[in-house]
Tab-separated table of C-alpha atoms in Angstrom:
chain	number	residue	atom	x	y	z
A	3	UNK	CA	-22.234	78.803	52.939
A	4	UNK	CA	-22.582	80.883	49.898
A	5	UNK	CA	-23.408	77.760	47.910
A	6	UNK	CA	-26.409	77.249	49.157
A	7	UNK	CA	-27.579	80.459	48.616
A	8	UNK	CA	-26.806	80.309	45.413
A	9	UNK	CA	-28.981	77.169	45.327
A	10	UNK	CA	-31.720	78.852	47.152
A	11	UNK	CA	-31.315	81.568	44.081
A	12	UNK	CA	-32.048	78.591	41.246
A	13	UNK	CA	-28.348	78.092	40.182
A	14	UNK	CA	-28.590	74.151	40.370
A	15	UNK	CA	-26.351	72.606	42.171
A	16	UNK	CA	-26.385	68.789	43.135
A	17	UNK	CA	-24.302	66.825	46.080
A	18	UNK	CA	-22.372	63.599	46.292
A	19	UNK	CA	-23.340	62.840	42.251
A	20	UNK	CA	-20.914	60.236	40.880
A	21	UNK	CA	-19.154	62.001	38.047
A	22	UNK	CA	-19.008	58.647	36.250
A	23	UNK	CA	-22.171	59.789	35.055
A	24	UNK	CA	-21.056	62.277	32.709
A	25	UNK	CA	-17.537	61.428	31.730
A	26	UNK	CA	-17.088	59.455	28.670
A	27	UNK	CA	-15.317	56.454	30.194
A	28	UNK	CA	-18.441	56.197	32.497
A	29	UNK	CA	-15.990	55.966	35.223
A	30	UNK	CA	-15.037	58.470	38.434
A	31	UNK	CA	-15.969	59.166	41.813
A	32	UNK	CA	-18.544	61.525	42.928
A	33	UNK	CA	-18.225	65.632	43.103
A	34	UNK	CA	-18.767	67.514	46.609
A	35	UNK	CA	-21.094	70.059	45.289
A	36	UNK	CA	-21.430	69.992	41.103
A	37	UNK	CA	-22.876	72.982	39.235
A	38	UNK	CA	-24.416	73.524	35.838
A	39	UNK	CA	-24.428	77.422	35.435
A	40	UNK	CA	-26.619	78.598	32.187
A	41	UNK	CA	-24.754	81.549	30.950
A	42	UNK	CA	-22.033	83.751	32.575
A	43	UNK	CA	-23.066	85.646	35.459
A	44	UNK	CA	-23.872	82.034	36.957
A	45	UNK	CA	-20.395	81.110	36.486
A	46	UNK	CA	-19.077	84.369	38.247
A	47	UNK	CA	-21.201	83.806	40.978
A	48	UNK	CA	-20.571	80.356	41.711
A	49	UNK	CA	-16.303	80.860	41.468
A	50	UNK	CA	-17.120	84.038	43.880
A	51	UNK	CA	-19.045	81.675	46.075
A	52	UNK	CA	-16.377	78.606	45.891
A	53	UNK	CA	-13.934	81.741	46.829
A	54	UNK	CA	-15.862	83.177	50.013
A	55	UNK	CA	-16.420	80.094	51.429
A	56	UNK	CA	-12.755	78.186	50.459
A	57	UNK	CA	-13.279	76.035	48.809
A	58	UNK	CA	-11.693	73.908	46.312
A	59	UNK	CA	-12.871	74.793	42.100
A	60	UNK	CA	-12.401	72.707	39.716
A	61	UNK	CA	-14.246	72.945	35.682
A	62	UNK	CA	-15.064	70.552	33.159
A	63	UNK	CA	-16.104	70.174	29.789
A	64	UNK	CA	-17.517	67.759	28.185
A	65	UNK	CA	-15.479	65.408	30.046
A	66	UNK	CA	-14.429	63.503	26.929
A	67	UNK	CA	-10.490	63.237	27.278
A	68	UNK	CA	-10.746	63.042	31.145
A	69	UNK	CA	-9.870	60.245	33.653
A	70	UNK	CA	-11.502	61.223	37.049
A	71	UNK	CA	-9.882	59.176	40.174
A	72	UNK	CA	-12.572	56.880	42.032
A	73	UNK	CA	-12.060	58.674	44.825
A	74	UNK	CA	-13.359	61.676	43.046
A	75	UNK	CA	-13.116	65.700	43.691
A	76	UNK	CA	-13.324	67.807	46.655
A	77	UNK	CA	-15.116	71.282	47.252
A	78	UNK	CA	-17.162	72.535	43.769
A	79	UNK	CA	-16.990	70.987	40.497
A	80	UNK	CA	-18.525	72.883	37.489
A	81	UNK	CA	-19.456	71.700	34.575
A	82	UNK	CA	-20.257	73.929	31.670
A	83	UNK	CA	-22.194	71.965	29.121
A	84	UNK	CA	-25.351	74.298	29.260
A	85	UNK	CA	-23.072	77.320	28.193
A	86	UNK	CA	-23.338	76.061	24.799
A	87	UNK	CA	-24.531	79.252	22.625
A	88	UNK	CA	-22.763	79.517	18.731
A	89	UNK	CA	-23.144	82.326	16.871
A	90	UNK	CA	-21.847	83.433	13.525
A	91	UNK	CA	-20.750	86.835	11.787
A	92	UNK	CA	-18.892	86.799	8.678
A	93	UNK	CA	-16.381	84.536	8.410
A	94	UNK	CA	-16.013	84.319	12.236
A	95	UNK	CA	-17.914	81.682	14.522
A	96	UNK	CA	-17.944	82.121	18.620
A	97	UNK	CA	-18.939	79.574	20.464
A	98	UNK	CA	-19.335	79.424	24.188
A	99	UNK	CA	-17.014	76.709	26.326
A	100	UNK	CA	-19.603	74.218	26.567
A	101	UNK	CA	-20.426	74.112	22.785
A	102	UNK	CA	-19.429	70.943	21.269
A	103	UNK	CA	-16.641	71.568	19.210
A	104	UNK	CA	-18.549	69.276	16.395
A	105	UNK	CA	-21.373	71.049	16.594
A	106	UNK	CA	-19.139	74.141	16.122
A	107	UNK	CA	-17.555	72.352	12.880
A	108	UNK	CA	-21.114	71.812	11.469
A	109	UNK	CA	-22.165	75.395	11.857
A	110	UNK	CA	-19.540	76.984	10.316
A	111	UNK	CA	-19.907	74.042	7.365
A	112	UNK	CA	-23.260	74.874	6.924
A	113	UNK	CA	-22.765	78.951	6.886
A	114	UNK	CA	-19.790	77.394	4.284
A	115	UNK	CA	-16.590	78.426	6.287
A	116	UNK	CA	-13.968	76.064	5.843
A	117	UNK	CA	-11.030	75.467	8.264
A	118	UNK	CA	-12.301	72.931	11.239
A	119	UNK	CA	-13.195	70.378	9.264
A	120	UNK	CA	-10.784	68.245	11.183
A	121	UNK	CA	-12.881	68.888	14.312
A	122	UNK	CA	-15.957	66.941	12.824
A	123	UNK	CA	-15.133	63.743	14.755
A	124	UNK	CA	-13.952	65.270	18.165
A	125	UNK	CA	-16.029	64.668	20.718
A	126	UNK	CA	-15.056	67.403	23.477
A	127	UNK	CA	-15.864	70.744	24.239
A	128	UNK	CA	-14.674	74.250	22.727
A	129	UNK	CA	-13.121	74.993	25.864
A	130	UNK	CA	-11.404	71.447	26.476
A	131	UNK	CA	-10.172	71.882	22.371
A	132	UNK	CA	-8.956	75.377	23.493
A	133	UNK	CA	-7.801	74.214	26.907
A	134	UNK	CA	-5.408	71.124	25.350
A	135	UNK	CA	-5.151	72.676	21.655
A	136	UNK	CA	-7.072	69.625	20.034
A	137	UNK	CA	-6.190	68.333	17.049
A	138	UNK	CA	-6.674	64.931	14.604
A	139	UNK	CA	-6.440	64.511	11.368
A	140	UNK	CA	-3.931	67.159	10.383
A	141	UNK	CA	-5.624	69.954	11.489
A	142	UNK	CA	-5.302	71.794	15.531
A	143	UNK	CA	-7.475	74.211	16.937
A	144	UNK	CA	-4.800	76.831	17.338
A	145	UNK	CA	-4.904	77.185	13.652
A	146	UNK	CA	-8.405	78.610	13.481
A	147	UNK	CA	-8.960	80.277	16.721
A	148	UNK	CA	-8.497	84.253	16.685
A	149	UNK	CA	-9.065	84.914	20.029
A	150	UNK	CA	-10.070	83.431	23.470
A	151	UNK	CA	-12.137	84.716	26.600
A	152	UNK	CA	-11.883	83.702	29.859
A	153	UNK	CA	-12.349	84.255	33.663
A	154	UNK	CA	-10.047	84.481	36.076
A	155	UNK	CA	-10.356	82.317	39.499
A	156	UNK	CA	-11.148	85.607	40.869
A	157	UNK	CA	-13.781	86.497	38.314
A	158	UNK	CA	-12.119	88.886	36.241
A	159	UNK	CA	-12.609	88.855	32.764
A	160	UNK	CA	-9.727	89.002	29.730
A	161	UNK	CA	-9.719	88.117	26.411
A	162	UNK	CA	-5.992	86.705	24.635
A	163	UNK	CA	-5.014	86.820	21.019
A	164	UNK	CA	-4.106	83.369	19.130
A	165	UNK	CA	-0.309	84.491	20.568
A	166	UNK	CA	-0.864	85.177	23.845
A	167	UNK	CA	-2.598	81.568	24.244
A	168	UNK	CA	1.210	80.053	23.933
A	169	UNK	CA	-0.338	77.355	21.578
A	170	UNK	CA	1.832	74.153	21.230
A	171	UNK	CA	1.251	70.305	20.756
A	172	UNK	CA	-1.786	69.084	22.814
A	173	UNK	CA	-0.948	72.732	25.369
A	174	UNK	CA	-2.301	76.261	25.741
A	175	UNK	CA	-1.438	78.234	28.683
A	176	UNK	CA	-4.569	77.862	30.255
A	177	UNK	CA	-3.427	74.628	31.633
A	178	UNK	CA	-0.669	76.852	32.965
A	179	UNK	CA	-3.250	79.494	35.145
A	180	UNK	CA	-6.345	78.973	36.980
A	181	UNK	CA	-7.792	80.860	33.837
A	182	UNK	CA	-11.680	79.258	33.161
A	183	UNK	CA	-12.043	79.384	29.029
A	184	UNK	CA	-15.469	80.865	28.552
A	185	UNK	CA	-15.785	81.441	25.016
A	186	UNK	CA	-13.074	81.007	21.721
A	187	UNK	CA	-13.551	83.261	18.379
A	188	UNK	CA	-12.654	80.839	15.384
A	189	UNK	CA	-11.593	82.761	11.896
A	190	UNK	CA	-12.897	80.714	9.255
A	191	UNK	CA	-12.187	80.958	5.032
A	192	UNK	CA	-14.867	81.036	2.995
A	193	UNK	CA	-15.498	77.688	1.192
A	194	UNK	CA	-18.109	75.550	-0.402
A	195	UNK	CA	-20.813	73.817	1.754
A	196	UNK	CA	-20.936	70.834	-0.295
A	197	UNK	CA	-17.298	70.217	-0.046
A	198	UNK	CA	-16.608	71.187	3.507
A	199	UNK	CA	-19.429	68.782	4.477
A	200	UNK	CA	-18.275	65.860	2.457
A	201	UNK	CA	-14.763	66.215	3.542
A	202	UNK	CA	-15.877	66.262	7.311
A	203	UNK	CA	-18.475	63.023	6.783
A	204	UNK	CA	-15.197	61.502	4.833
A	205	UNK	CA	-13.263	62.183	8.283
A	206	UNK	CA	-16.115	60.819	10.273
A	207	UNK	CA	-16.329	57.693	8.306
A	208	UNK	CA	-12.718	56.849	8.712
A	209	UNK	CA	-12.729	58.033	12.150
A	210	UNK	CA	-15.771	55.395	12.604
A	211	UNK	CA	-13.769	52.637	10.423
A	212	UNK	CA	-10.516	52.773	12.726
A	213	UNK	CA	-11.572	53.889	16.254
A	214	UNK	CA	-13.784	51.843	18.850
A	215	UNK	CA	-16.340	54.071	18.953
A	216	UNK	CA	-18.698	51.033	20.297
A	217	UNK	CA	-17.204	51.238	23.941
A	218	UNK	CA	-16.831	54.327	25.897
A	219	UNK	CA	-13.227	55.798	26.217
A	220	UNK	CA	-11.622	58.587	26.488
A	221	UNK	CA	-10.498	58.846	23.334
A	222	UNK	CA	-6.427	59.131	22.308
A	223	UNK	CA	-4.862	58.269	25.858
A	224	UNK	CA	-1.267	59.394	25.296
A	225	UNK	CA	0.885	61.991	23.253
A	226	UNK	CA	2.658	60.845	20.230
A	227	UNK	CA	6.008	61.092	20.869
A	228	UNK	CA	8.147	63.092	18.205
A	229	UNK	CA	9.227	60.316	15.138
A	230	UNK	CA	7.293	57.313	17.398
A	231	UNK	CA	3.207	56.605	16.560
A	232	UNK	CA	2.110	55.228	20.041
A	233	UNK	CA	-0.193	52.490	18.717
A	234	UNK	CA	1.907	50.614	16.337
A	235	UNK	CA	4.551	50.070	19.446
A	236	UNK	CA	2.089	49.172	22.178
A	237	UNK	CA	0.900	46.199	19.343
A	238	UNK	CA	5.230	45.435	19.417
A	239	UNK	CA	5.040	45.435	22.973
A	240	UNK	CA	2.386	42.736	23.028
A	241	UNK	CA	0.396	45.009	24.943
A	242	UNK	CA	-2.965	45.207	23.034
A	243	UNK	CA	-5.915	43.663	23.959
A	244	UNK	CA	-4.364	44.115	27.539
A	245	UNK	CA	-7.412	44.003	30.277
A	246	UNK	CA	-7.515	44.737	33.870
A	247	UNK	CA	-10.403	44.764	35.863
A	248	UNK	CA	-13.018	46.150	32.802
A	249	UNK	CA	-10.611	48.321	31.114
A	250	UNK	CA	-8.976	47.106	27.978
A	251	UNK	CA	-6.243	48.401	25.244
A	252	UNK	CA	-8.392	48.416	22.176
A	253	UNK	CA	-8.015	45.800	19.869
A	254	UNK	CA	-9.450	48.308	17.203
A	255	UNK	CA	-7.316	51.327	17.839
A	256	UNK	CA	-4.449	50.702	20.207
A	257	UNK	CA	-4.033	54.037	21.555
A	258	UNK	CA	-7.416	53.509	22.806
A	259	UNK	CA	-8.217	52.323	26.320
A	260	UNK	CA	-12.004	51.226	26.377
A	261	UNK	CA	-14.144	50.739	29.145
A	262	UNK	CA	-15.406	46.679	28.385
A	263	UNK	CA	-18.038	46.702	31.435
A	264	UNK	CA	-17.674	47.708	35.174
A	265	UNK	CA	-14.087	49.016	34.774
A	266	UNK	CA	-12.727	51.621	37.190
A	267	UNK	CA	-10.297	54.776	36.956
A	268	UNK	CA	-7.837	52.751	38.950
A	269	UNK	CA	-8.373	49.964	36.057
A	270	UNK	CA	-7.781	52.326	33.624
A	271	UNK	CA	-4.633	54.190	35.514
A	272	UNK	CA	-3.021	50.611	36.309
A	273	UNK	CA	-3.203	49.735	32.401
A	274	UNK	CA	-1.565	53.179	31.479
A	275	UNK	CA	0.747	52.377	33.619
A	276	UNK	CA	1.713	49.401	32.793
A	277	UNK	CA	1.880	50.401	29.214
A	278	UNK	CA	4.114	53.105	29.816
A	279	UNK	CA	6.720	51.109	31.809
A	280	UNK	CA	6.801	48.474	29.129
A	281	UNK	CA	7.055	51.225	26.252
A	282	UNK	CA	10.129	52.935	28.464
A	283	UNK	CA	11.715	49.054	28.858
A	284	UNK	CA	10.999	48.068	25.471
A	285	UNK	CA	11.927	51.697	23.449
A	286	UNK	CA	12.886	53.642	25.806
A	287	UNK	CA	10.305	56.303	26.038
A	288	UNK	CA	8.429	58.080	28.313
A	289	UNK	CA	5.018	58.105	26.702
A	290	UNK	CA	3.104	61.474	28.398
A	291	UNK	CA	-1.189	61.107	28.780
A	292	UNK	CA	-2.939	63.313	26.488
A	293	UNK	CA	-5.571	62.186	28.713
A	294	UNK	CA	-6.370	64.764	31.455
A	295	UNK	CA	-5.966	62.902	34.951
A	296	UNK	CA	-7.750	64.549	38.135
A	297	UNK	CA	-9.115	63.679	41.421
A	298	UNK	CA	-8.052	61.587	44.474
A	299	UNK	CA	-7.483	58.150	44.388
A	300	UNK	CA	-9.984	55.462	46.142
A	301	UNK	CA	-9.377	55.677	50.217
């Protein structure tokens, strides 16, 4: 197996590790084979390897907004945390997919560009904002971002314009192809550091103030439906402060599912939906997971 020589080669690669370890509702079964490439040529090497030998690829974040099914994922999971490199020139900042997306928002702040100031409080990667066009707070990532590059599942490499990523609510067309995000180009304005800095703690403070930031989650579970705020009708529904098994609608933040102790992704997956048959009864609506949902269930 080319894997294993890839191993043999220093690319670290770990088997059987429960991905609850590393996604932020500290929930999920474990990966076949995981890998933490440093920089790019480890990536191409491990999706040529995961293609040689057949096997099944799958790539994560930061795994903030991700639900991972307890039975977990087959054939290579990669997780790209350690590509994490930001660099600025101009009013430009490029940041690698495993950059933080804060961190991101900080370093342009502090080379005072202004323009992701609404990404101060968002806990995922560049390439998971890029991958599900992030947003809170007003602001989106397909307003800053000039350009994106990725790698195909075959490990070729292309680079698309702002238009070409087919930017819409909570979508980019990288959730449409088997397309890997491996770095985004942000275009920034030029602003004052003082005031980019205190508008991003302001949105940090509020974001601390209304969301339950004391229990892991992951984060806004479902898509606001157009003229509908999902929180306000799951209260109307009598639906937070909902638990099963450890997971719990928020009593803080009712779009918020939070993990109270021991829950599972089944937990969580039975209270979404549960929620979403009594929102459809109740108003009507099919509420959609901005939550990304992968994985097999438990056998």
């Amino acid at each position: 197996m080319k894997l294993f020589d890839l191993a043999k080669e220093g690319i670290e690669i770990k088997q059987q590790v429960p991905l609850s370890k590393y996604t932020f509702t500290k929930t999920g079964g474990p990966a076949e084979f995981l890998a933490f490439p440093q920089n790019q040529t480890e990536l191409q090497e491990l999706v040529e390897a995961a293609n040689a030998d057949q096997i099944p690829l799958t790539v994560i974040g930061n795994a903030s907004n991700l639900i991972i099914r307890d039975g977990g994922i087959d054939g290579l999971v990669i997780i790209l945390t350690k590509m994490d490199k930001i660099t600025v020139e101009g009013q430009t900042v490029t940041a690698q997919a495993g950059a933080r997306i804060i961190g991101t928002a900080f370093m342009a702040a502090n080379h005072g560009l202004s323009g992701m100031e609404f990404a101060a409080g968002i806990p995922g990667s560049v390439g998971g904002a890029v991958f599900m066009n992030a947003g809170a707070y007003g602001g989106e990532t397909c307003e800053v971002v000039a350009s994106v590059t990725v790698m195909s599942a075959k490990g070729e490499f292309k680079t698309y314009t702002n238009e070409e990523m087919a930017f819409s609510y909570r979508h980019s067309r990288i959730q449409d192809t088997d397309d890997i995000v491996l770095s985004a180009t942000f275009e920034l304005k030029k602003g004052q550091k003082s005031e980019i800095l205190a508008q991003m703690n302001y949105l940090n403070a509020l974001r601390q103030y209304k969301q339950p930031l004391e229990y892991p989650s992951c984060g806004s579970v479902f898509k606001r439906p157009a003229g509908h705020f999902v929180g306000p009708m799951i209260i109307k529904a009598g639906l937070q402060g909902k638990q099963i098994g450890g997971a719990q609608d928020s009593t803080k933040h009712a779009g918020f599912i939070v993990n109270k102790g021991g829950a599972t992704a089944t937990d969580y997956l039975d209270l979404i939906h549960l929620i979403q048959e009594k929102i459809k009864e109740e108003f009507g609506l099919d509420l959609e997971t901005e939550v990304r949902i992968i994985g097999k269930p438990n056998d």
